[in-house]
Amino acid sequence: MTLNSCWNNPSESDLIIGNYYVGWNDLVANRAIVEKTEKDSPYSSGIISDYVFAVGHNSDFIIAKQHPYLNDLTVTKYFIIDIKKRESGMNNSVIGPLEKEEFDKKRIELNISELKFDQNYPENPN
């Protein structure tokens, strides 16, 4: 008896900063924010699940917009990743999901209100 198997799981990613990437497997609808263990490593851990469609960053923070339900693109959630907290292993390094008003207040509080979404993807991946 012979068993043959073929696994075709293409993955792609776009660098955000450091070991942080916008990555997806198979479908762009799986686009999420991940942290790779090393720059060229195929291994990563998820930080913000799909579908991420906009990202911005500076050396301290990553901001992201997400459509958590692809069957309802009117719902948008916002996230802030505190890079320094994450790198020091703190549990509260990801703020969100937030509504737009909460997100705007938190950006002012963290002094990142000028941070722009400069990595943009189609809002509808289909």
N, C-alpha and C. Protein backbone atom coordinates (compact mmCIF):
# COMPACT_ATOMS: atom_id res chain seq x y z
N MET A 1 0.84 -1.17 0.00
CA MET A 1 0.00 0.00 0.00
C MET A 1 0.88 1.23 0.00
N THR A 2 0.54 2.20 -0.84
CA THR A 2 1.29 3.45 -0.93
C THR A 2 0.38 4.59 -0.54
N LEU A 3 0.93 5.47 0.27
CA LEU A 3 0.17 6.64 0.67
C LEU A 3 0.89 7.86 0.14
N ASN A 4 0.20 8.62 -0.67
CA ASN A 4 0.76 9.86 -1.21
C ASN A 4 -0.02 11.03 -0.65
N SER A 5 0.69 12.08 -0.38
CA SER A 5 0.04 13.26 0.16
C SER A 5 0.69 14.50 -0.44
N CYS A 6 -0.10 15.49 -0.64
CA CYS A 6 0.41 16.76 -1.15
C CYS A 6 -0.19 17.87 -0.32
N TRP A 7 0.65 18.68 0.27
CA TRP A 7 0.18 19.81 1.08
C TRP A 7 0.65 21.08 0.42
N ASN A 8 -0.28 21.83 -0.08
CA ASN A 8 0.06 23.09 -0.72
C ASN A 8 -0.50 24.19 0.15
N ASN A 9 0.34 24.79 0.94
CA ASN A 9 -0.10 25.82 1.88
C ASN A 9 0.75 27.07 1.70
N PRO A 10 0.56 27.77 0.58
CA PRO A 10 1.38 28.95 0.36
C PRO A 10 1.06 30.04 1.39
N SER A 11 2.08 30.65 1.90
CA SER A 11 1.86 31.77 2.80
C SER A 11 2.67 32.95 2.32
N GLU A 12 2.16 34.11 2.57
CA GLU A 12 2.84 35.33 2.18
C GLU A 12 2.79 36.28 3.35
N SER A 13 3.70 37.25 3.35
CA SER A 13 3.70 38.24 4.42
C SER A 13 4.35 39.52 3.96
N ASP A 14 3.92 40.61 4.57
CA ASP A 14 4.50 41.92 4.35
C ASP A 14 5.05 42.40 5.68
N LEU A 15 6.28 42.87 5.68
CA LEU A 15 6.91 43.35 6.90
C LEU A 15 6.21 44.61 7.42
N ILE A 16 5.98 44.64 8.73
CA ILE A 16 5.53 45.87 9.38
C ILE A 16 6.77 46.54 9.99
N ILE A 17 7.36 45.88 10.99
CA ILE A 17 8.58 46.36 11.65
C ILE A 17 9.14 45.19 12.46
N GLY A 18 10.45 45.10 12.53
CA GLY A 18 11.07 44.03 13.32
C GLY A 18 10.63 42.66 12.85
N ASN A 19 10.09 41.87 13.79
CA ASN A 19 9.58 40.53 13.46
C ASN A 19 8.06 40.52 13.30
N TYR A 20 7.46 41.69 13.13
CA TYR A 20 6.00 41.81 12.99
C TYR A 20 5.63 41.92 11.51
N TYR A 21 4.65 41.11 11.12
CA TYR A 21 4.25 41.03 9.72
C TYR A 21 2.74 41.01 9.58
N VAL A 22 2.27 41.45 8.41
CA VAL A 22 0.91 41.17 7.98
C VAL A 22 1.07 39.89 7.16
N GLY A 23 0.48 38.80 7.62
CA GLY A 23 0.66 37.53 6.95
C GLY A 23 -0.65 36.84 6.65
N TRP A 24 -0.61 35.94 5.66
CA TRP A 24 -1.79 35.17 5.31
C TRP A 24 -1.38 33.84 4.69
N ASN A 25 -2.22 32.84 4.92
CA ASN A 25 -2.05 31.51 4.33
C ASN A 25 -3.20 31.26 3.38
N ASP A 26 -2.90 30.70 2.25
CA ASP A 26 -3.90 30.29 1.26
C ASP A 26 -4.69 31.46 0.66
N LEU A 27 -5.46 32.15 1.46
CA LEU A 27 -6.36 33.20 0.98
C LEU A 27 -6.02 34.53 1.62
N VAL A 28 -6.14 35.61 0.86
CA VAL A 28 -5.91 36.94 1.45
C VAL A 28 -6.94 37.25 2.53
N ALA A 29 -8.07 36.57 2.50
CA ALA A 29 -9.10 36.76 3.54
C ALA A 29 -8.59 36.30 4.91
N ASN A 30 -7.47 35.59 4.93
CA ASN A 30 -6.85 35.15 6.19
C ASN A 30 -5.82 36.14 6.70
N ARG A 31 -5.73 37.32 6.10
CA ARG A 31 -4.70 38.30 6.45
C ARG A 31 -4.82 38.69 7.92
N ALA A 32 -3.71 38.55 8.65
CA ALA A 32 -3.67 38.80 10.09
C ALA A 32 -2.32 39.42 10.45
N ILE A 33 -2.18 39.88 11.67
CA ILE A 33 -0.88 40.35 12.14
C ILE A 33 -0.25 39.24 12.95
N VAL A 34 0.99 38.92 12.58
CA VAL A 34 1.72 37.84 13.23
C VAL A 34 3.10 38.33 13.65
N GLU A 35 3.67 37.60 14.59
CA GLU A 35 5.05 37.84 14.99
C GLU A 35 5.85 36.59 14.67
N LYS A 36 6.87 36.75 13.85
CA LYS A 36 7.72 35.62 13.48
C LYS A 36 8.80 35.44 14.56
N THR A 37 9.20 34.20 14.76
CA THR A 37 10.24 33.93 15.75
C THR A 37 11.58 34.50 15.31
N GLU A 38 11.83 34.50 14.01
CA GLU A 38 13.02 35.10 13.40
C GLU A 38 12.61 35.64 12.04
N LYS A 39 13.40 36.56 11.51
CA LYS A 39 13.05 37.25 10.26
C LYS A 39 12.63 36.30 9.14
N ASP A 40 13.41 35.30 8.85
CA ASP A 40 13.11 34.41 7.72
C ASP A 40 12.45 33.11 8.15
N SER A 41 11.97 33.05 9.37
CA SER A 41 11.36 31.84 9.88
C SER A 41 9.97 31.63 9.31
N PRO A 42 9.60 30.37 9.02
CA PRO A 42 8.23 30.10 8.60
C PRO A 42 7.27 30.05 9.79
N TYR A 43 7.80 30.09 11.01
CA TYR A 43 6.99 29.97 12.21
C TYR A 43 6.61 31.34 12.76
N SER A 44 5.36 31.48 13.09
CA SER A 44 4.88 32.75 13.62
C SER A 44 3.76 32.50 14.60
N SER A 45 3.51 33.50 15.44
CA SER A 45 2.37 33.43 16.34
C SER A 45 1.43 34.58 16.00
N GLY A 46 0.15 34.28 16.04
CA GLY A 46 -0.85 35.27 15.70
C GLY A 46 -1.03 36.29 16.81
N ILE A 47 -1.22 37.54 16.40
CA ILE A 47 -1.48 38.61 17.36
C ILE A 47 -2.89 39.15 17.15
N ILE A 48 -3.22 39.49 15.90
CA ILE A 48 -4.56 39.97 15.56
C ILE A 48 -5.07 39.11 14.41
N SER A 49 -6.21 38.48 14.61
CA SER A 49 -6.74 37.54 13.62
C SER A 49 -7.32 38.27 12.41
N ASP A 50 -7.69 37.48 11.42
CA ASP A 50 -8.21 38.02 10.17
C ASP A 50 -9.56 38.71 10.39
N TYR A 51 -9.88 39.57 9.55
CA TYR A 51 -9.26 40.08 8.37
C TYR A 51 -8.70 41.48 8.65
N VAL A 52 -7.37 41.61 8.65
CA VAL A 52 -6.72 42.90 8.86
C VAL A 52 -6.58 43.57 7.50
N PHE A 53 -7.05 44.82 7.40
CA PHE A 53 -6.98 45.51 6.11
C PHE A 53 -6.23 46.83 6.13
N ALA A 54 -5.78 47.28 7.30
CA ALA A 54 -4.99 48.51 7.37
C ALA A 54 -4.08 48.45 8.59
N VAL A 55 -2.83 48.90 8.40
CA VAL A 55 -1.82 48.84 9.46
C VAL A 55 -0.99 50.11 9.39
N GLY A 56 -0.56 50.57 10.54
CA GLY A 56 0.39 51.67 10.64
C GLY A 56 1.33 51.38 11.79
N HIS A 57 2.46 52.04 11.82
CA HIS A 57 3.39 51.78 12.92
C HIS A 57 4.42 52.90 13.07
N ASN A 58 5.02 52.93 14.25
CA ASN A 58 6.24 53.66 14.49
C ASN A 58 7.13 52.71 15.29
N SER A 59 8.16 53.18 15.92
CA SER A 59 9.06 52.26 16.62
C SER A 59 8.47 51.72 17.92
N ASP A 60 7.38 52.31 18.40
CA ASP A 60 6.78 51.89 19.68
C ASP A 60 5.44 51.19 19.56
N PHE A 61 4.69 51.49 18.50
CA PHE A 61 3.32 50.98 18.40
C PHE A 61 2.99 50.52 16.98
N ILE A 62 2.08 49.56 16.90
CA ILE A 62 1.46 49.14 15.64
C ILE A 62 -0.04 49.36 15.82
N ILE A 63 -0.67 49.99 14.84
CA ILE A 63 -2.12 50.15 14.86
C ILE A 63 -2.70 49.34 13.71
N ALA A 64 -3.93 48.86 13.90
CA ALA A 64 -4.54 48.02 12.85
C ALA A 64 -6.04 48.18 12.83
N LYS A 65 -6.60 48.01 11.62
CA LYS A 65 -8.05 47.94 11.42
C LYS A 65 -8.37 46.52 10.96
N GLN A 66 -9.48 46.02 11.47
CA GLN A 66 -9.88 44.64 11.18
C GLN A 66 -11.37 44.58 10.89
N HIS A 67 -11.74 43.79 9.90
CA HIS A 67 -13.13 43.40 9.70
C HIS A 67 -13.24 41.98 10.28
N PRO A 68 -13.81 41.83 11.48
CA PRO A 68 -13.85 40.49 12.08
C PRO A 68 -14.87 39.56 11.43
N TYR A 69 -15.82 40.12 10.69
CA TYR A 69 -16.86 39.31 10.06
C TYR A 69 -16.90 39.66 8.58
N LEU A 70 -16.35 38.81 7.73
CA LEU A 70 -16.32 39.13 6.31
C LEU A 70 -17.70 39.15 5.66
N ASN A 71 -18.68 38.59 6.34
CA ASN A 71 -20.05 38.67 5.81
C ASN A 71 -20.72 39.98 6.21
N ASP A 72 -20.03 40.83 7.02
CA ASP A 72 -20.56 42.14 7.40
C ASP A 72 -19.41 43.13 7.48
N LEU A 73 -19.06 43.75 6.34
CA LEU A 73 -17.94 44.66 6.27
C LEU A 73 -18.23 46.02 6.89
N THR A 74 -19.44 46.21 7.43
CA THR A 74 -19.73 47.46 8.13
C THR A 74 -19.14 47.46 9.54
N VAL A 75 -18.73 46.29 10.03
CA VAL A 75 -18.13 46.19 11.37
C VAL A 75 -16.62 46.31 11.24
N THR A 76 -16.06 47.33 11.89
CA THR A 76 -14.61 47.54 11.91
C THR A 76 -14.16 47.62 13.35
N LYS A 77 -13.11 46.88 13.66
CA LYS A 77 -12.50 46.91 14.99
C LYS A 77 -11.09 47.47 14.85
N TYR A 78 -10.62 48.10 15.91
CA TYR A 78 -9.32 48.75 15.92
C TYR A 78 -8.46 48.16 17.03
N PHE A 79 -7.14 48.11 16.76
CA PHE A 79 -6.20 47.54 17.72
C PHE A 79 -4.95 48.41 17.81
N ILE A 80 -4.32 48.36 18.98
CA ILE A 80 -3.03 48.99 19.19
C ILE A 80 -2.12 47.94 19.83
N ILE A 81 -0.96 47.72 19.23
CA ILE A 81 0.03 46.80 19.79
C ILE A 81 1.16 47.64 20.35
N ASP A 82 1.43 47.50 21.64
CA ASP A 82 2.55 48.19 22.28
C ASP A 82 3.78 47.29 22.12
N ILE A 83 4.66 47.66 21.22
CA ILE A 83 5.81 46.82 20.87
C ILE A 83 6.72 46.59 22.07
N LYS A 84 7.01 47.64 22.82
CA LYS A 84 7.93 47.50 23.97
C LYS A 84 7.35 46.56 25.03
N LYS A 85 6.05 46.69 25.31
CA LYS A 85 5.41 45.80 26.28
C LYS A 85 5.44 44.36 25.77
N ARG A 86 5.17 44.18 24.49
CA ARG A 86 5.15 42.83 23.92
C ARG A 86 6.53 42.19 23.99
N GLU A 87 7.55 42.96 23.66
CA GLU A 87 8.91 42.42 23.66
C GLU A 87 9.41 42.13 25.07
N SER A 88 8.83 42.78 26.08
CA SER A 88 9.23 42.47 27.46
C SER A 88 8.32 41.41 28.08
N GLY A 89 7.41 40.83 27.26
CA GLY A 89 6.60 39.71 27.70
C GLY A 89 5.36 40.08 28.51
N MET A 90 4.98 41.34 28.49
CA MET A 90 3.79 41.76 29.25
C MET A 90 2.52 41.29 28.56
N ASN A 91 1.55 40.85 29.35
CA ASN A 91 0.30 40.32 28.82
C ASN A 91 -0.61 41.38 28.20
N ASN A 92 -0.48 42.61 28.63
CA ASN A 92 -1.40 43.66 28.17
C ASN A 92 -0.81 44.45 27.00
N SER A 93 -0.08 43.79 26.12
CA SER A 93 0.57 44.48 25.01
C SER A 93 -0.36 44.77 23.84
N VAL A 94 -1.51 44.12 23.78
CA VAL A 94 -2.48 44.35 22.70
C VAL A 94 -3.72 45.00 23.30
N ILE A 95 -4.04 46.17 22.78
CA ILE A 95 -5.22 46.91 23.23
C ILE A 95 -6.27 46.76 22.13
N GLY A 96 -7.40 46.17 22.46
CA GLY A 96 -8.44 45.98 21.48
C GLY A 96 -9.05 44.60 21.59
N PRO A 97 -10.12 44.37 20.87
CA PRO A 97 -10.71 45.21 19.83
C PRO A 97 -11.41 46.43 20.43
N LEU A 98 -11.29 47.53 19.71
CA LEU A 98 -11.88 48.80 20.13
C LEU A 98 -12.82 49.33 19.06
N GLU A 99 -13.81 50.07 19.51
CA GLU A 99 -14.64 50.84 18.59
C GLU A 99 -13.84 52.09 18.19
N LYS A 100 -14.24 52.77 17.12
CA LYS A 100 -13.51 53.93 16.60
C LYS A 100 -13.30 55.01 17.66
N GLU A 101 -14.34 55.32 18.44
CA GLU A 101 -14.24 56.37 19.45
C GLU A 101 -13.24 56.00 20.54
N GLU A 102 -13.26 54.74 20.98
CA GLU A 102 -12.32 54.26 22.00
C GLU A 102 -10.89 54.30 21.45
N PHE A 103 -10.74 53.90 20.21
CA PHE A 103 -9.44 53.88 19.55
C PHE A 103 -8.85 55.29 19.49
N ASP A 104 -9.66 56.26 19.07
CA ASP A 104 -9.19 57.64 18.97
C ASP A 104 -8.77 58.19 20.34
N LYS A 105 -9.53 57.90 21.37
CA LYS A 105 -9.18 58.34 22.73
C LYS A 105 -7.87 57.71 23.19
N LYS A 106 -7.72 56.42 22.93
CA LYS A 106 -6.51 55.71 23.35
C LYS A 106 -5.29 56.23 22.60
N ARG A 107 -5.45 56.57 21.34
CA ARG A 107 -4.33 57.13 20.56
C ARG A 107 -3.87 58.47 21.14
N ILE A 108 -4.82 59.29 21.58
CA ILE A 108 -4.46 60.57 22.21
C ILE A 108 -3.74 60.30 23.53
N GLU A 109 -4.28 59.39 24.32
CA GLU A 109 -3.68 59.03 25.61
C GLU A 109 -2.25 58.52 25.45
N LEU A 110 -2.00 57.73 24.41
CA LEU A 110 -0.68 57.16 24.17
C LEU A 110 0.23 58.06 23.33
N ASN A 111 -0.28 59.23 22.97
CA ASN A 111 0.46 60.21 22.18
C ASN A 111 0.85 59.66 20.79
N ILE A 112 -0.10 58.94 20.18
CA ILE A 112 0.13 58.40 18.83
C ILE A 112 -0.99 58.82 17.88
N SER A 113 -1.62 59.95 18.16
CA SER A 113 -2.75 60.38 17.34
C SER A 113 -2.33 60.72 15.91
N GLU A 114 -1.06 61.02 15.68
CA GLU A 114 -0.59 61.35 14.33
C GLU A 114 -0.19 60.12 13.52
N LEU A 115 -0.17 58.96 14.14
CA LEU A 115 0.21 57.73 13.45
C LEU A 115 -0.82 57.39 12.38
N LYS A 116 -0.36 57.15 11.17
CA LYS A 116 -1.24 56.91 10.02
C LYS A 116 -1.26 55.44 9.63
N PHE A 117 -2.36 55.03 9.02
CA PHE A 117 -2.47 53.71 8.41
C PHE A 117 -1.80 53.80 7.04
N ASP A 118 -0.59 53.25 6.93
CA ASP A 118 0.15 53.38 5.68
C ASP A 118 0.36 52.06 4.94
N GLN A 119 -0.10 50.96 5.52
CA GLN A 119 -0.13 49.67 4.81
C GLN A 119 -1.61 49.33 4.66
N ASN A 120 -2.12 49.55 3.47
CA ASN A 120 -3.55 49.37 3.23
C ASN A 120 -3.80 48.26 2.21
N TYR A 121 -4.83 47.50 2.49
CA TYR A 121 -5.23 46.37 1.65
C TYR A 121 -6.72 46.56 1.32
N PRO A 122 -7.23 45.85 0.33
CA PRO A 122 -8.66 45.99 0.01
C PRO A 122 -9.53 45.68 1.24
N GLU A 123 -10.54 46.52 1.46
CA GLU A 123 -11.44 46.26 2.60
C GLU A 123 -12.24 44.99 2.40
N ASN A 124 -12.47 44.63 1.16
CA ASN A 124 -13.18 43.39 0.85
C ASN A 124 -12.22 42.46 0.11
N PRO A 125 -11.78 41.38 0.75
CA PRO A 125 -10.78 40.51 0.13
C PRO A 125 -11.33 39.59 -0.95
N ASN A 126 -12.64 39.57 -1.13
CA ASN A 126 -13.24 38.66 -2.12
C ASN A 126 -13.29 39.23 -3.50
